[in-house]
Short mmCIF file of N, CA and C in Angstrom, two decimals:
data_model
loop_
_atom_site.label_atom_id
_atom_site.label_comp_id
_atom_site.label_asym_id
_atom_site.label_seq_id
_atom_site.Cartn_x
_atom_site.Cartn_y
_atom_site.Cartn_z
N UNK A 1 81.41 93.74 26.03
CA UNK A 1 80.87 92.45 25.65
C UNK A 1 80.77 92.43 24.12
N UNK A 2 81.25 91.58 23.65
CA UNK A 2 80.67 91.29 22.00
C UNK A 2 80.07 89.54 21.60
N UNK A 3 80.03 89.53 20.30
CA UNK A 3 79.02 88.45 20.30
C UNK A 3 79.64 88.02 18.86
N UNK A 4 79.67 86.86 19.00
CA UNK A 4 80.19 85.96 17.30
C UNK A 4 79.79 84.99 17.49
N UNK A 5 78.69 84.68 16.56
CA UNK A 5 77.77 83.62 16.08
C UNK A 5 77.91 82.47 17.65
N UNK A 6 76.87 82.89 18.32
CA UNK A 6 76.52 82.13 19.43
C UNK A 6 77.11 82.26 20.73
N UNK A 7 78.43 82.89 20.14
CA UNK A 7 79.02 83.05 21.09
C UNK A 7 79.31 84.06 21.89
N UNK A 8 79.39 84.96 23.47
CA UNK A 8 79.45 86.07 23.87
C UNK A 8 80.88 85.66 24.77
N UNK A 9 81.84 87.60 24.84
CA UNK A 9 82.88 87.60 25.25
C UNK A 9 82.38 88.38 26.14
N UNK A 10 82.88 88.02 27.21
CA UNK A 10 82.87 89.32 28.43
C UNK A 10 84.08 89.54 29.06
N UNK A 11 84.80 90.78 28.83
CA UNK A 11 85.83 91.01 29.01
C UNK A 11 86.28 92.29 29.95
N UNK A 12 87.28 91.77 31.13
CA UNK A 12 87.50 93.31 32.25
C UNK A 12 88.91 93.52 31.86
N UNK A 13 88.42 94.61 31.33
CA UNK A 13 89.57 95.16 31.03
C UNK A 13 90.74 96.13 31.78
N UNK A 14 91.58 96.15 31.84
CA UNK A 14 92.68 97.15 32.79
C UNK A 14 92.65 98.44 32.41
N UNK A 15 92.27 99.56 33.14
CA UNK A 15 91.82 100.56 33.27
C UNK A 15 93.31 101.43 32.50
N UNK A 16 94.50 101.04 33.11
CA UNK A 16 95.74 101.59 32.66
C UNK A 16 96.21 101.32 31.38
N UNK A 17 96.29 99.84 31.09
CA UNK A 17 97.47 99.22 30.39
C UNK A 17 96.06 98.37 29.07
N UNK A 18 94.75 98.80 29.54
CA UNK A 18 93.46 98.62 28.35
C UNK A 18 93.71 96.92 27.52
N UNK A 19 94.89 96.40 28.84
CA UNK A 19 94.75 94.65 28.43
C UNK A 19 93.26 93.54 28.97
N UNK A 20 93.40 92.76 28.48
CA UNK A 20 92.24 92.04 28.99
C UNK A 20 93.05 91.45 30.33
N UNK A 21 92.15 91.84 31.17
CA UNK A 21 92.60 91.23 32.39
C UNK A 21 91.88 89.94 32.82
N UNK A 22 90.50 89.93 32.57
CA UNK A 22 89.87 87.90 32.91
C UNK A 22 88.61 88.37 31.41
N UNK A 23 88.81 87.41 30.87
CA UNK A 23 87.73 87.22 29.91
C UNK A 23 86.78 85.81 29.96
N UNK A 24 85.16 86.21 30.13
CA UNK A 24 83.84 85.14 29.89
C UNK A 24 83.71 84.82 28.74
N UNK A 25 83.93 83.21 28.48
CA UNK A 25 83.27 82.83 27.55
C UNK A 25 82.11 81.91 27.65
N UNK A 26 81.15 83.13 26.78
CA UNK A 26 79.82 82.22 27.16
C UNK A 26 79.00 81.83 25.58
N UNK A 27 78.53 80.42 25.82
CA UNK A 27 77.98 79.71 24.44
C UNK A 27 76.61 79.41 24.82
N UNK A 28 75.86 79.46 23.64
CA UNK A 28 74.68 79.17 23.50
C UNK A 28 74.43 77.78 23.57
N UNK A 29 75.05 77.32 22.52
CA UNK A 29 75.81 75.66 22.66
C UNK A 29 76.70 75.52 22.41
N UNK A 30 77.57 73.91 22.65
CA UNK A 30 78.61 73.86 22.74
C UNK A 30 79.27 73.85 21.36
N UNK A 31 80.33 75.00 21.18
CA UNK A 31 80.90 75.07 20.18
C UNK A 31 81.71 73.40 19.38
N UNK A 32 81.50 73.30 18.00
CA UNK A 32 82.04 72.41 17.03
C UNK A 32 83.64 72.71 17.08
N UNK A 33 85.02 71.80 17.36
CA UNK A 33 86.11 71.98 17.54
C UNK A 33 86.37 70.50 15.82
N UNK A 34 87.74 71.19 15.59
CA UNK A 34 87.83 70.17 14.47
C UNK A 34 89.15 69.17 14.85
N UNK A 35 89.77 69.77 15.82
CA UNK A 35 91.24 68.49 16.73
C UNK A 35 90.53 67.73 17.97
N UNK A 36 89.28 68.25 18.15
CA UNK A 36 88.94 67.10 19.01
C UNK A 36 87.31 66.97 19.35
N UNK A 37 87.10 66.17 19.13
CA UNK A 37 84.85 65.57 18.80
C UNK A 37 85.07 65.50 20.51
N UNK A 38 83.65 66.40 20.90
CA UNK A 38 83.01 67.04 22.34
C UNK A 38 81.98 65.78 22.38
N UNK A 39 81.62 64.96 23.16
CA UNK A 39 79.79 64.34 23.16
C UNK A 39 79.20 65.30 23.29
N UNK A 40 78.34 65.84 23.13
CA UNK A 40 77.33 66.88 23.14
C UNK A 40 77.12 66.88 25.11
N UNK A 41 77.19 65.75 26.06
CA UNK A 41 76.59 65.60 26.91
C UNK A 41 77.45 66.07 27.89
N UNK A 42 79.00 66.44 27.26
CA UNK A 42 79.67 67.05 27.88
C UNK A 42 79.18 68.84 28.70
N UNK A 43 78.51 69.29 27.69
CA UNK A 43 77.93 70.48 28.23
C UNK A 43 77.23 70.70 28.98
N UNK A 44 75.94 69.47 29.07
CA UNK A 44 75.06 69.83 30.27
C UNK A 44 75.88 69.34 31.71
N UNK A 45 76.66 68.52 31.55
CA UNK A 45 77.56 68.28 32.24
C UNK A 45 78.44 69.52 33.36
N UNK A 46 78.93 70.18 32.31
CA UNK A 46 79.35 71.51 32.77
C UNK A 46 78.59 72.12 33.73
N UNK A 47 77.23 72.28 32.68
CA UNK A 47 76.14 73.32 33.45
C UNK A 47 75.86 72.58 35.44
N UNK A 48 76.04 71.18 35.20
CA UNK A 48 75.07 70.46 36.17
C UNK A 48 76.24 70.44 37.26
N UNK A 49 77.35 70.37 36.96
CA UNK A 49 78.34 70.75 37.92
C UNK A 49 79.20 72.22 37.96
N UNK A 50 78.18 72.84 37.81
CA UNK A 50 78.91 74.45 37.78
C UNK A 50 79.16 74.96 39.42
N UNK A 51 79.59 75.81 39.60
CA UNK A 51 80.18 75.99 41.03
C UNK A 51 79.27 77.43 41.13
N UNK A 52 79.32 78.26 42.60
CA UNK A 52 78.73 79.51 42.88
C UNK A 52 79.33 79.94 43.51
N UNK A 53 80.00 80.95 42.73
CA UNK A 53 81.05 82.11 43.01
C UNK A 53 80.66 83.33 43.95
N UNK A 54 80.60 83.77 44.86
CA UNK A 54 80.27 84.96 45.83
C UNK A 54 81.27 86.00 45.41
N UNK A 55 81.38 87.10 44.24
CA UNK A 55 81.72 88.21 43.97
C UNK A 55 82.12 89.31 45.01
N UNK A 56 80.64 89.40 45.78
CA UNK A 56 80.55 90.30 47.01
C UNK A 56 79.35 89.87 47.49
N UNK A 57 78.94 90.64 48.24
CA UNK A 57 77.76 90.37 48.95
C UNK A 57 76.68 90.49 48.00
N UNK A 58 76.28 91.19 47.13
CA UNK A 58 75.30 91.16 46.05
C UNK A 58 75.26 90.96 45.44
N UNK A 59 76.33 89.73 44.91
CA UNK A 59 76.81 89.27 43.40
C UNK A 59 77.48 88.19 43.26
N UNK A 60 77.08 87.08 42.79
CA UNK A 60 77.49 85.96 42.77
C UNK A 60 77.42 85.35 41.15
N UNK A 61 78.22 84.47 40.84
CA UNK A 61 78.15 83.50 38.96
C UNK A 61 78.54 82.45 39.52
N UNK A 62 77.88 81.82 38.62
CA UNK A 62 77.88 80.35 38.13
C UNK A 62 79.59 80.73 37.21
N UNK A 63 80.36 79.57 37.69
CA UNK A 63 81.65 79.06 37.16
C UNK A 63 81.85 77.45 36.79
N UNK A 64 82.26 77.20 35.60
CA UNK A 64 82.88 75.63 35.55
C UNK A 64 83.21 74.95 37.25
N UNK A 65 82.88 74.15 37.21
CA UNK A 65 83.80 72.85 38.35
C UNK A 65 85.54 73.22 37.74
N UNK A 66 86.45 72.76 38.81
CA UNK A 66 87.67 73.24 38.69
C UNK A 66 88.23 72.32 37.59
N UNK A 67 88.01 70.95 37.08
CA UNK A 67 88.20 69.76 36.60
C UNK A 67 87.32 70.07 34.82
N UNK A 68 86.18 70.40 35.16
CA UNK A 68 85.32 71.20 33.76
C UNK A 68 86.51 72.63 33.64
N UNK A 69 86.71 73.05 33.97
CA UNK A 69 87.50 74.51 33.71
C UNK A 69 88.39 73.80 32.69
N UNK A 70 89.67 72.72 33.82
CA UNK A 70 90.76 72.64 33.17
C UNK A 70 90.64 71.79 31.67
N UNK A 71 88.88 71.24 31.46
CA UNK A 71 89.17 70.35 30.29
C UNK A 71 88.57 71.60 28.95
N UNK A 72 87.93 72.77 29.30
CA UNK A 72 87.75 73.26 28.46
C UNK A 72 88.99 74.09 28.34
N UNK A 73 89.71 74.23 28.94
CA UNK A 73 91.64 75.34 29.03
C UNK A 73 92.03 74.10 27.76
N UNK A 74 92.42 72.79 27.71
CA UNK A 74 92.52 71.69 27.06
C UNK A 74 92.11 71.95 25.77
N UNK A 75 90.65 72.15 26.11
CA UNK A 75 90.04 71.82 24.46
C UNK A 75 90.59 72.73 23.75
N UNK A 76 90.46 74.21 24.45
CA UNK A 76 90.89 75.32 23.35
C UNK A 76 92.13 75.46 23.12
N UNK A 77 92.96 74.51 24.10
CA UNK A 77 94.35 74.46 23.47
C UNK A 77 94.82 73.84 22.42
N UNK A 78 93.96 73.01 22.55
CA UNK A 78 94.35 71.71 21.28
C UNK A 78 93.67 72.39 20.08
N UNK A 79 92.67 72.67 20.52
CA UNK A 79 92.23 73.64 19.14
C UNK A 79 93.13 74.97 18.40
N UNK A 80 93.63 75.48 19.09
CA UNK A 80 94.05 76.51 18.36
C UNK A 80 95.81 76.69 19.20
N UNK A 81 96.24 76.18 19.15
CA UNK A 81 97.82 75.66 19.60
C UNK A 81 98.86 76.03 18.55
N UNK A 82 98.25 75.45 17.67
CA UNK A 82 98.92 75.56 15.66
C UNK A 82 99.05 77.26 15.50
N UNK A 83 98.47 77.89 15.61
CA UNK A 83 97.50 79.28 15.29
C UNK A 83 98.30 80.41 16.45
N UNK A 84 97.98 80.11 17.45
CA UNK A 84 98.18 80.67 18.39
C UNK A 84 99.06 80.20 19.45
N UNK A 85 100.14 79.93 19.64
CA UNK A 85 101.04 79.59 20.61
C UNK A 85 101.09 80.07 21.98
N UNK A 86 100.48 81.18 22.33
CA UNK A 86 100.18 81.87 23.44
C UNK A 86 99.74 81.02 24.39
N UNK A 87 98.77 80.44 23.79
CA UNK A 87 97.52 79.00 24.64
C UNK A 87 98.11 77.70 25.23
N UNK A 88 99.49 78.05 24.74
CA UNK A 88 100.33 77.26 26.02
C UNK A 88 100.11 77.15 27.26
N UNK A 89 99.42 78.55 27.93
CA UNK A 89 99.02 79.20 28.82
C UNK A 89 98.60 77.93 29.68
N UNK A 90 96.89 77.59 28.90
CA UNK A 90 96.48 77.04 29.39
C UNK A 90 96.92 75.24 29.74
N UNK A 91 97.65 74.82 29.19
CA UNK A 91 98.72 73.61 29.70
C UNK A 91 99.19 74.04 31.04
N UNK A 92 99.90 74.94 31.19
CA UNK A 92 100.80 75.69 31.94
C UNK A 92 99.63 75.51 33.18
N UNK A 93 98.76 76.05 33.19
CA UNK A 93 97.97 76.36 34.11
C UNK A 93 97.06 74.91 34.63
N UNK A 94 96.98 74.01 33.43
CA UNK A 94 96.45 72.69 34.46
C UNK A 94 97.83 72.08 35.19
N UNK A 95 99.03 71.86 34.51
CA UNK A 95 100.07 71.48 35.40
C UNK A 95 100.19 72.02 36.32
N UNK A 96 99.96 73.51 36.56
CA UNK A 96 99.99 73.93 38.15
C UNK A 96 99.05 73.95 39.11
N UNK A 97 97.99 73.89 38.40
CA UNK A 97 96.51 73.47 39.38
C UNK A 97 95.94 72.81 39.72
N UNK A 98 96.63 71.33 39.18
CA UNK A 98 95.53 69.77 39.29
C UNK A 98 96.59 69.10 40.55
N UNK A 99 95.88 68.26 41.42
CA UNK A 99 96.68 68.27 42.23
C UNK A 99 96.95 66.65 41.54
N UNK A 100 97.66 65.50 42.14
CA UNK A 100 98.18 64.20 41.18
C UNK A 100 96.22 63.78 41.31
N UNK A 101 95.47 64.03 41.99
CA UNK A 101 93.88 63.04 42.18
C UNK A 101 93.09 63.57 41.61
N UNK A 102 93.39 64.46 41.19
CA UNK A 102 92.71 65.85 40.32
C UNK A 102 93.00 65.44 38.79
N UNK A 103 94.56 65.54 38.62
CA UNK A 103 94.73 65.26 37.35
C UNK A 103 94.43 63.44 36.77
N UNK A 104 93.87 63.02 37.19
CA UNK A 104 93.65 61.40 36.95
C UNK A 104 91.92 61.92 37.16
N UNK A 105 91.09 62.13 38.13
CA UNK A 105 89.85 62.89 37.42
C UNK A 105 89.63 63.44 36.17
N UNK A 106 90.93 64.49 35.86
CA UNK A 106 90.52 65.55 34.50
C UNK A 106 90.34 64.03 33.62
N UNK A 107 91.45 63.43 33.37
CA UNK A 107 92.07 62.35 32.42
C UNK A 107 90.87 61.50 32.19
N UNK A 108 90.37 61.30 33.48
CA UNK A 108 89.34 60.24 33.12
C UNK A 108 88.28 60.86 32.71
N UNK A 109 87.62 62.53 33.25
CA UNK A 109 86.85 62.82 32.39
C UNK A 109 87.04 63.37 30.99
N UNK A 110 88.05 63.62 30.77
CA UNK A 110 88.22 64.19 29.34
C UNK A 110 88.45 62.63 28.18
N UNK A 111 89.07 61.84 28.31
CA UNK A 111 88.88 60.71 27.82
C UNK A 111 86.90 60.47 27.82
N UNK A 112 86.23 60.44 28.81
CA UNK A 112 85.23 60.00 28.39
C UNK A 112 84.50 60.76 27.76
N UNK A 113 84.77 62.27 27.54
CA UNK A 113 83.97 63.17 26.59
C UNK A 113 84.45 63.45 25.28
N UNK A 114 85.67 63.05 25.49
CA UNK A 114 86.38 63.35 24.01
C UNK A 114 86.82 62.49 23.15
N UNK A 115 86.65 62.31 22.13
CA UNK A 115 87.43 61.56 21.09
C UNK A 115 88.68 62.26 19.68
N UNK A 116 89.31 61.63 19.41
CA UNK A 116 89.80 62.41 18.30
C UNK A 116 89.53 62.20 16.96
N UNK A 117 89.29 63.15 16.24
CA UNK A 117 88.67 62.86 14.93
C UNK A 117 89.02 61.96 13.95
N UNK A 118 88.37 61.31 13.05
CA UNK A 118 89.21 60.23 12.42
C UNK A 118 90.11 61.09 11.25
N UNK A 119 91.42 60.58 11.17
CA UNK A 119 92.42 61.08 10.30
C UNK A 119 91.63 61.93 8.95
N UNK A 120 91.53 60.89 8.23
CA UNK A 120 90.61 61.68 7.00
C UNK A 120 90.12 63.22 7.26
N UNK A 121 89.35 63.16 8.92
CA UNK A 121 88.61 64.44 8.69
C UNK A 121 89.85 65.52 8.67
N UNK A 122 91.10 65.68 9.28
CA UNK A 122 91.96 66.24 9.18
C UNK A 122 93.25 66.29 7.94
N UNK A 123 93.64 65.21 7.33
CA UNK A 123 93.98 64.90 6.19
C UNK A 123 93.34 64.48 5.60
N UNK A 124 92.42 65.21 4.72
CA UNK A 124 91.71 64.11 3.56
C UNK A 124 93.12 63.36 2.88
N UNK A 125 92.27 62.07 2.70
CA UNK A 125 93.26 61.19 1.83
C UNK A 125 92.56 61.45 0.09
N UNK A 126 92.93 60.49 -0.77
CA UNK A 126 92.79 60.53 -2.09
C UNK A 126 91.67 59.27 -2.08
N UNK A 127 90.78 60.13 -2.70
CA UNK A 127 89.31 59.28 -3.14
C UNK A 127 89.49 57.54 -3.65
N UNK A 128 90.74 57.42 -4.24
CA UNK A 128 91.06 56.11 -5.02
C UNK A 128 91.59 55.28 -4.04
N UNK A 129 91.42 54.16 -3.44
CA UNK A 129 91.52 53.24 -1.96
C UNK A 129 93.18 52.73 -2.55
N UNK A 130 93.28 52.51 -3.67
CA UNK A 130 94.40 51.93 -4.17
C UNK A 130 95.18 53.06 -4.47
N UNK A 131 95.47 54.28 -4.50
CA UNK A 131 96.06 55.08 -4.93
C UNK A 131 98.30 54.85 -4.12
N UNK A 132 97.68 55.00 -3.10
CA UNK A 132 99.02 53.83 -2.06
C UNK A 132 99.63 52.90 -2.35
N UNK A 133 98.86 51.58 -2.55
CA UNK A 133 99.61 50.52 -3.23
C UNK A 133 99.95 50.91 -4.87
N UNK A 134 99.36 51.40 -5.47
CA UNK A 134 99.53 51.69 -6.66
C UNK A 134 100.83 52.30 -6.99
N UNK A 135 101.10 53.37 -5.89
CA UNK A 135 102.22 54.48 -6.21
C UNK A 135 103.32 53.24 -5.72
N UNK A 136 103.28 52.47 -4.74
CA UNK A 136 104.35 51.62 -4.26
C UNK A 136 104.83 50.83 -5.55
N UNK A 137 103.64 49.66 -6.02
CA UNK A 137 103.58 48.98 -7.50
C UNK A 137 104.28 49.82 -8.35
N UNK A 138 104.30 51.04 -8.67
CA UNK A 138 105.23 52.03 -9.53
C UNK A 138 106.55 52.11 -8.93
N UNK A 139 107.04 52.69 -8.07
CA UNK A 139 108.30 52.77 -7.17
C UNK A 139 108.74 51.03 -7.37
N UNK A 140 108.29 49.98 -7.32
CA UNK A 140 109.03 49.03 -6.89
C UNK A 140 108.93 48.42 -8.63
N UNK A 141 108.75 48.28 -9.61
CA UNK A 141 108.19 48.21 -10.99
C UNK A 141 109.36 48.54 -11.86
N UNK A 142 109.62 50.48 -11.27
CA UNK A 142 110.69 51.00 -11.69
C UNK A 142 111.84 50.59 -11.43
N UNK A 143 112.27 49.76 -10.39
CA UNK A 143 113.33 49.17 -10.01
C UNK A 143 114.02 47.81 -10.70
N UNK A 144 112.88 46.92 -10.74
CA UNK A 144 113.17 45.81 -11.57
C UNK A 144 114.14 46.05 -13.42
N UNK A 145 115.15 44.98 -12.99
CA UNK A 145 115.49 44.80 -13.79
C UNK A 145 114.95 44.55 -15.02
N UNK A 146 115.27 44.87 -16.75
CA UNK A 146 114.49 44.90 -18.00
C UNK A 146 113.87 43.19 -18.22
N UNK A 147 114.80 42.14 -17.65
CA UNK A 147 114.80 41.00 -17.80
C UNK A 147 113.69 40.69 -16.98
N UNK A 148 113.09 40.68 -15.58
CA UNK A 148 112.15 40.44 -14.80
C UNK A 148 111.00 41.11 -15.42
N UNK A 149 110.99 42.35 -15.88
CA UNK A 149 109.72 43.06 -16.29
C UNK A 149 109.10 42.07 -17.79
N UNK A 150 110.06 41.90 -18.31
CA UNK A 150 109.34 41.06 -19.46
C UNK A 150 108.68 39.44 -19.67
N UNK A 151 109.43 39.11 -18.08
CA UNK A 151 108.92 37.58 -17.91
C UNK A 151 107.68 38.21 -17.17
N UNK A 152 107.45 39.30 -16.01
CA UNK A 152 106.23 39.42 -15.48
C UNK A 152 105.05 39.73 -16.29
N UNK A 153 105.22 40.40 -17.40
CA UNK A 153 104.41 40.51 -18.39
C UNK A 153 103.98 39.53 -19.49
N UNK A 154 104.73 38.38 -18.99
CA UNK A 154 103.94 37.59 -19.67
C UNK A 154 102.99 36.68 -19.37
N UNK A 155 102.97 37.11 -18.15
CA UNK A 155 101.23 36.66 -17.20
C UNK A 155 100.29 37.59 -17.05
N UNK A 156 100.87 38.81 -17.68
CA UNK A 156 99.48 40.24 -17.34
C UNK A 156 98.65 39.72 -18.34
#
């Protein structure tokens, strides 16, 4: 098990080949993503439809709903997709697990918990609102003939 800022990994590992074989991710709260804004209400959400797993006879967990699973497989794909290509995985794995009534559930719940961030927060633009038309006004300025530029200047 380890722990990074809020967050705990629980990981079973393969005795032979020392790969991660199923890894827990567990949050204190719901982690801040920057490709896609969570409602906060999405989490208790999770919690309030969590499922109860029977391990064995003396051991049972709380698991996501199958529909909560596939939208957090989603989130962390979209999050780290760029970075990590591996997390294809999890695409891979809602296309094979949602059945067509399932996947129109995920859709409709992930639409209602998620939004996407406004552009800016991902491209900042340039502080100056005119900086756009401005550069265009230059590009199209430079083009004009010497004869047009000197009659337009005689209304500046």
């Amino acid at each position: 098990m380890s722990n990074m800022n809020g967050q705990r990994y629980v990981d079973f590992i393969h005795t032979d080949t020392g790969e991660i074989e199923f890894r827990f991710d567990l949050y204190e709260v719901l982690p801040t993503y920057q490709k896609l804004l969570i409602k906060p209400a999405f989490f208790e959400n999770v919690i309030e439809n969590r499922k109860l797993v029977d391990l064995s006879v003396d051991c049972s967990i709380f698991i996501p709903s199958p529909i909560d699973d596939n939208i957090l497989r989603y989130i962390e794909y979209q999050e780290w997709y760029g970075q990590r290509p591996d997390k294809i995985k999890h695409i891979n794995y809602i296309v094979e697990s949602c059945t067509s009534n399932e996947k129109n559930k995920f859709l409709e719940k992930l639409h209602h918990y998620t939004e996407l961030p406004p552009v800016e927060s991902i491209y900042p633009i340039k502080q100056n609102r005119n900086y756009f038309i401005k550069s265009i006004a230059r590009k199209v300025w430079s083009k004009l003939p010497a004869k047009v530029k000197s009659f337009i200047k005689k209304f500046m």
